[in-house]
Amino acid sequence: MLSRLVVSWLVVAALLSPVAAVAEEGADASALARQMVNLAVAPGMESRIDRMIAQVAEKQPADKQAEVRAELLKASAGIREDLMATFATYYATAYTPAELKDLVAFYRSPLGLKTVQVEEHKPAEVNAAIQQQIMKLVALLNMSAAGK
Protein backbone atom coordinates (compact mmCIF):
# COMPACT_ATOMS: atom_id res chain seq x y z
CA MET A 1 0.00 0.00 0.00
CA LEU A 2 2.77 2.41 0.95
CA SER A 3 4.72 1.69 -2.20
CA ARG A 4 1.67 2.44 -4.35
CA LEU A 5 1.25 5.78 -2.58
CA VAL A 6 4.94 6.59 -3.05
CA VAL A 7 4.76 5.67 -6.74
CA SER A 8 1.64 7.82 -7.15
CA TRP A 9 3.37 10.80 -5.56
CA LEU A 10 6.43 10.29 -7.72
CA VAL A 11 4.26 10.22 -10.85
CA VAL A 12 2.44 13.39 -9.78
CA ALA A 13 5.74 15.10 -8.96
CA ALA A 14 7.21 14.06 -12.31
CA LEU A 15 4.18 15.43 -14.14
CA LEU A 16 4.20 18.71 -12.22
CA SER A 17 7.93 19.41 -12.34
CA PRO A 18 7.85 20.79 -15.93
CA VAL A 19 4.99 23.08 -14.88
CA ALA A 20 6.96 24.23 -11.85
CA ALA A 21 10.04 24.80 -14.00
CA VAL A 22 8.04 26.91 -16.47
CA ALA A 23 6.47 28.88 -13.63
CA GLU A 24 9.90 29.42 -12.06
CA GLU A 25 11.33 30.49 -15.42
CA GLY A 26 8.44 32.93 -15.87
CA ALA A 27 8.98 34.36 -12.41
CA ASP A 28 12.71 34.56 -13.12
CA ALA A 29 12.02 36.34 -16.42
CA SER A 30 9.67 38.78 -14.71
CA ALA A 31 12.21 39.63 -12.02
CA LEU A 32 15.00 39.98 -14.54
CA ALA A 33 12.83 42.11 -16.82
CA ARG A 34 12.03 44.39 -13.90
CA GLN A 35 15.74 44.73 -13.10
CA MET A 36 16.44 45.58 -16.73
CA VAL A 37 13.67 48.18 -16.76
CA ASN A 38 14.97 49.72 -13.53
CA LEU A 39 18.46 49.97 -15.01
CA ALA A 40 17.72 50.94 -18.62
CA VAL A 41 14.24 52.46 -18.91
CA ALA A 42 13.34 53.97 -15.54
CA PRO A 43 16.08 56.61 -15.41
CA GLY A 44 14.98 58.17 -18.70
CA MET A 45 11.29 57.81 -18.02
CA GLU A 46 11.64 59.33 -14.57
CA SER A 47 13.62 62.30 -15.87
CA ARG A 48 11.08 62.91 -18.66
CA ILE A 49 8.16 62.81 -16.24
CA ASP A 50 10.03 65.06 -13.80
CA ARG A 51 10.66 67.58 -16.60
CA MET A 52 6.98 67.51 -17.58
CA ILE A 53 5.94 68.12 -13.98
CA ALA A 54 8.48 70.92 -13.64
CA GLN A 55 7.08 72.61 -16.76
CA VAL A 56 3.56 72.51 -15.34
CA ALA A 57 4.73 73.73 -11.92
CA GLU A 58 6.66 76.63 -13.49
CA LYS A 59 3.42 77.95 -14.97
CA GLN A 60 1.94 78.35 -11.50
CA PRO A 61 2.40 81.37 -9.25
CA ALA A 62 5.81 81.28 -7.54
CA ASP A 63 4.32 80.64 -4.10
CA LYS A 64 2.37 77.58 -5.40
CA GLN A 65 5.07 75.90 -7.51
CA ALA A 66 6.51 73.66 -4.79
CA GLU A 67 3.05 72.57 -3.69
CA VAL A 68 1.93 71.82 -7.25
CA ARG A 69 5.14 69.90 -7.93
CA ALA A 70 4.68 67.81 -4.77
CA GLU A 71 1.03 67.07 -5.60
CA LEU A 72 1.87 66.05 -9.15
CA LEU A 73 4.76 63.85 -8.03
CA LYS A 74 2.45 62.09 -5.59
CA ALA A 75 -0.41 61.82 -8.09
CA SER A 76 1.86 60.43 -10.81
CA ALA A 77 3.40 57.67 -8.67
CA GLY A 78 0.84 55.07 -9.76
CA ILE A 79 1.22 56.02 -13.40
CA ARG A 80 4.99 55.72 -13.14
CA GLU A 81 4.69 52.28 -11.58
CA ASP A 82 2.20 51.16 -14.24
CA LEU A 83 4.59 52.34 -16.97
CA MET A 84 7.48 50.38 -15.51
CA ALA A 85 5.27 47.30 -15.07
CA THR A 86 4.16 47.57 -18.71
CA PHE A 87 7.76 47.67 -19.89
CA ALA A 88 8.74 44.79 -17.61
CA THR A 89 5.83 42.61 -18.75
CA TYR A 90 6.72 43.23 -22.37
CA TYR A 91 10.43 42.55 -21.91
CA ALA A 92 9.71 39.37 -19.90
CA THR A 93 7.97 37.96 -22.98
CA ALA A 94 10.27 39.48 -25.62
CA TYR A 95 13.50 38.09 -24.15
CA THR A 96 14.50 34.73 -22.73
CA PRO A 97 15.71 34.61 -19.13
CA ALA A 98 19.27 34.11 -20.43
CA GLU A 99 18.97 37.20 -22.63
CA LEU A 100 17.55 39.20 -19.74
CA LYS A 101 20.48 38.12 -17.55
CA ASP A 102 22.85 39.35 -20.27
CA LEU A 103 20.98 42.65 -20.55
CA VAL A 104 21.02 43.17 -16.78
CA ALA A 105 24.74 42.41 -16.74
CA PHE A 106 25.30 44.88 -19.56
CA TYR A 107 23.30 47.69 -17.93
CA ARG A 108 25.19 47.11 -14.68
CA SER A 109 28.54 47.25 -16.47
CA PRO A 110 30.50 50.49 -16.86
CA LEU A 111 29.56 50.65 -20.54
CA GLY A 112 25.89 50.00 -19.81
CA LEU A 113 25.82 52.68 -17.10
CA LYS A 114 27.51 55.09 -19.49
CA THR A 115 25.03 54.22 -22.25
CA VAL A 116 22.11 55.20 -20.03
CA GLN A 117 23.88 58.40 -18.96
CA VAL A 118 24.75 59.39 -22.53
CA GLU A 119 21.19 58.78 -23.65
CA GLU A 120 19.70 60.77 -20.80
CA HIS A 121 22.08 63.72 -20.97
CA LYS A 122 22.07 64.59 -24.64
CA PRO A 123 22.92 68.24 -25.25
CA ALA A 124 20.00 70.56 -25.96
CA GLU A 125 21.15 71.01 -29.56
CA VAL A 126 21.01 67.24 -30.13
CA ASN A 127 17.50 67.07 -28.67
CA ALA A 128 16.49 70.05 -30.83
CA ALA A 129 17.90 68.38 -33.97
CA ILE A 130 16.04 65.16 -33.16
CA GLN A 131 12.83 67.11 -32.56
CA GLN A 132 13.29 68.97 -35.86
CA GLN A 133 13.63 65.69 -37.76
CA ILE A 134 10.55 64.28 -36.04
CA MET A 135 8.58 67.38 -37.00
CA LYS A 136 9.70 66.96 -40.64
CA LEU A 137 8.49 63.38 -40.54
CA VAL A 138 5.15 64.40 -39.03
CA ALA A 139 4.72 67.07 -41.72
CA LEU A 140 5.54 64.53 -44.45
CA LEU A 141 3.05 62.04 -43.04
CA ASN A 142 0.36 64.70 -42.68
CA MET A 143 0.87 65.80 -46.28
CA SER A 144 0.66 62.20 -47.47
CA ALA A 145 -2.49 61.58 -45.45
CA ALA A 146 -4.08 64.70 -46.92
CA GLY A 147 -3.24 63.48 -50.42
CA LYS A 148 -0.88 66.33 -51.23
Tab-separated table of C-alpha atoms in Angstrom:
chain	number	residue	atom	x	y	z
A	1	MET	CA	0.000	0.000	0.000
A	2	LEU	CA	2.768	2.409	0.949
A	3	SER	CA	4.722	1.691	-2.199
A	4	ARG	CA	1.666	2.439	-4.349
A	5	LEU	CA	1.251	5.782	-2.583
A	6	VAL	CA	4.943	6.595	-3.048
A	7	VAL	CA	4.759	5.667	-6.738
A	8	SER	CA	1.639	7.819	-7.153
A	9	TRP	CA	3.372	10.799	-5.555
A	10	LEU	CA	6.430	10.286	-7.717
A	11	VAL	CA	4.261	10.216	-10.851
A	12	VAL	CA	2.438	13.388	-9.784
A	13	ALA	CA	5.743	15.098	-8.957
A	14	ALA	CA	7.206	14.065	-12.312
A	15	LEU	CA	4.180	15.433	-14.135
A	16	LEU	CA	4.196	18.707	-12.216
A	17	SER	CA	7.926	19.408	-12.342
A	18	PRO	CA	7.853	20.792	-15.925
A	19	VAL	CA	4.987	23.079	-14.881
A	20	ALA	CA	6.959	24.226	-11.851
A	21	ALA	CA	10.035	24.804	-14.003
A	22	VAL	CA	8.039	26.908	-16.474
A	23	ALA	CA	6.475	28.882	-13.625
A	24	GLU	CA	9.901	29.420	-12.059
A	25	GLU	CA	11.334	30.492	-15.418
A	26	GLY	CA	8.438	32.927	-15.874
A	27	ALA	CA	8.982	34.364	-12.408
A	28	ASP	CA	12.708	34.564	-13.119
A	29	ALA	CA	12.023	36.340	-16.420
A	30	SER	CA	9.669	38.783	-14.706
A	31	ALA	CA	12.208	39.633	-12.016
A	32	LEU	CA	15.004	39.980	-14.542
A	33	ALA	CA	12.833	42.106	-16.819
A	34	ARG	CA	12.027	44.392	-13.905
A	35	GLN	CA	15.738	44.728	-13.104
A	36	MET	CA	16.440	45.578	-16.730
A	37	VAL	CA	13.669	48.184	-16.757
A	38	ASN	CA	14.972	49.725	-13.531
A	39	LEU	CA	18.459	49.969	-15.014
A	40	ALA	CA	17.724	50.944	-18.617
A	41	VAL	CA	14.244	52.462	-18.908
A	42	ALA	CA	13.340	53.966	-15.544
A	43	PRO	CA	16.085	56.613	-15.413
A	44	GLY	CA	14.984	58.171	-18.701
A	45	MET	CA	11.287	57.808	-18.024
A	46	GLU	CA	11.640	59.331	-14.566
A	47	SER	CA	13.619	62.301	-15.875
A	48	ARG	CA	11.081	62.907	-18.663
A	49	ILE	CA	8.159	62.808	-16.244
A	50	ASP	CA	10.030	65.061	-13.805
A	51	ARG	CA	10.657	67.581	-16.602
A	52	MET	CA	6.979	67.509	-17.580
A	53	ILE	CA	5.939	68.115	-13.976
A	54	ALA	CA	8.481	70.920	-13.644
A	55	GLN	CA	7.080	72.606	-16.760
A	56	VAL	CA	3.560	72.507	-15.337
A	57	ALA	CA	4.733	73.735	-11.925
A	58	GLU	CA	6.663	76.635	-13.493
A	59	LYS	CA	3.416	77.953	-14.975
A	60	GLN	CA	1.939	78.346	-11.505
A	61	PRO	CA	2.399	81.375	-9.251
A	62	ALA	CA	5.807	81.276	-7.544
A	63	ASP	CA	4.320	80.637	-4.097
A	64	LYS	CA	2.374	77.579	-5.400
A	65	GLN	CA	5.069	75.904	-7.508
A	66	ALA	CA	6.511	73.660	-4.788
A	67	GLU	CA	3.048	72.568	-3.687
A	68	VAL	CA	1.927	71.819	-7.247
A	69	ARG	CA	5.138	69.904	-7.933
A	70	ALA	CA	4.684	67.811	-4.767
A	71	GLU	CA	1.034	67.074	-5.595
A	72	LEU	CA	1.872	66.054	-9.149
A	73	LEU	CA	4.759	63.852	-8.026
A	74	LYS	CA	2.450	62.086	-5.590
A	75	ALA	CA	-0.411	61.825	-8.086
A	76	SER	CA	1.864	60.431	-10.807
A	77	ALA	CA	3.399	57.665	-8.673
A	78	GLY	CA	0.844	55.072	-9.757
A	79	ILE	CA	1.217	56.016	-13.404
A	80	ARG	CA	4.992	55.723	-13.144
A	81	GLU	CA	4.694	52.280	-11.578
A	82	ASP	CA	2.205	51.159	-14.244
A	83	LEU	CA	4.588	52.343	-16.968
A	84	MET	CA	7.480	50.383	-15.505
A	85	ALA	CA	5.268	47.302	-15.072
A	86	THR	CA	4.158	47.566	-18.708
A	87	PHE	CA	7.759	47.673	-19.894
A	88	ALA	CA	8.735	44.787	-17.606
A	89	THR	CA	5.829	42.610	-18.751
A	90	TYR	CA	6.719	43.234	-22.373
A	91	TYR	CA	10.429	42.545	-21.911
A	92	ALA	CA	9.705	39.373	-19.905
A	93	THR	CA	7.971	37.959	-22.982
A	94	ALA	CA	10.270	39.476	-25.616
A	95	TYR	CA	13.497	38.089	-24.154
A	96	THR	CA	14.499	34.727	-22.735
A	97	PRO	CA	15.711	34.614	-19.131
A	98	ALA	CA	19.265	34.112	-20.427
A	99	GLU	CA	18.971	37.205	-22.627
A	100	LEU	CA	17.552	39.201	-19.740
A	101	LYS	CA	20.479	38.119	-17.555
A	102	ASP	CA	22.853	39.348	-20.268
A	103	LEU	CA	20.983	42.653	-20.547
A	104	VAL	CA	21.016	43.169	-16.784
A	105	ALA	CA	24.738	42.406	-16.737
A	106	PHE	CA	25.295	44.881	-19.564
A	107	TYR	CA	23.302	47.686	-17.931
A	108	ARG	CA	25.187	47.108	-14.675
A	109	SER	CA	28.544	47.248	-16.469
A	110	PRO	CA	30.497	50.489	-16.855
A	111	LEU	CA	29.559	50.654	-20.541
A	112	GLY	CA	25.886	50.001	-19.807
A	113	LEU	CA	25.820	52.675	-17.101
A	114	LYS	CA	27.513	55.091	-19.492
A	115	THR	CA	25.032	54.217	-22.252
A	116	VAL	CA	22.108	55.198	-20.030
A	117	GLN	CA	23.877	58.401	-18.957
A	118	VAL	CA	24.750	59.391	-22.528
A	119	GLU	CA	21.187	58.782	-23.654
A	120	GLU	CA	19.702	60.775	-20.803
A	121	HIS	CA	22.083	63.718	-20.971
A	122	LYS	CA	22.069	64.585	-24.638
A	123	PRO	CA	22.922	68.242	-25.255
A	124	ALA	CA	20.001	70.559	-25.957
A	125	GLU	CA	21.150	71.005	-29.560
A	126	VAL	CA	21.007	67.243	-30.135
A	127	ASN	CA	17.501	67.067	-28.671
A	128	ALA	CA	16.493	70.049	-30.833
A	129	ALA	CA	17.897	68.381	-33.970
A	130	ILE	CA	16.040	65.163	-33.156
A	131	GLN	CA	12.826	67.110	-32.559
A	132	GLN	CA	13.291	68.970	-35.863
A	133	GLN	CA	13.631	65.689	-37.763
A	134	ILE	CA	10.553	64.281	-36.041
A	135	MET	CA	8.575	67.384	-37.002
A	136	LYS	CA	9.703	66.958	-40.637
A	137	LEU	CA	8.489	63.375	-40.539
A	138	VAL	CA	5.149	64.399	-39.026
A	139	ALA	CA	4.720	67.071	-41.724
A	140	LEU	CA	5.538	64.530	-44.454
A	141	LEU	CA	3.053	62.036	-43.043
A	142	ASN	CA	0.362	64.697	-42.677
A	143	MET	CA	0.874	65.800	-46.284
A	144	SER	CA	0.658	62.198	-47.472
A	145	ALA	CA	-2.487	61.582	-45.445
A	146	ALA	CA	-4.079	64.699	-46.923
A	147	GLY	CA	-3.240	63.478	-50.420
A	148	LYS	CA	-0.880	66.327	-51.228
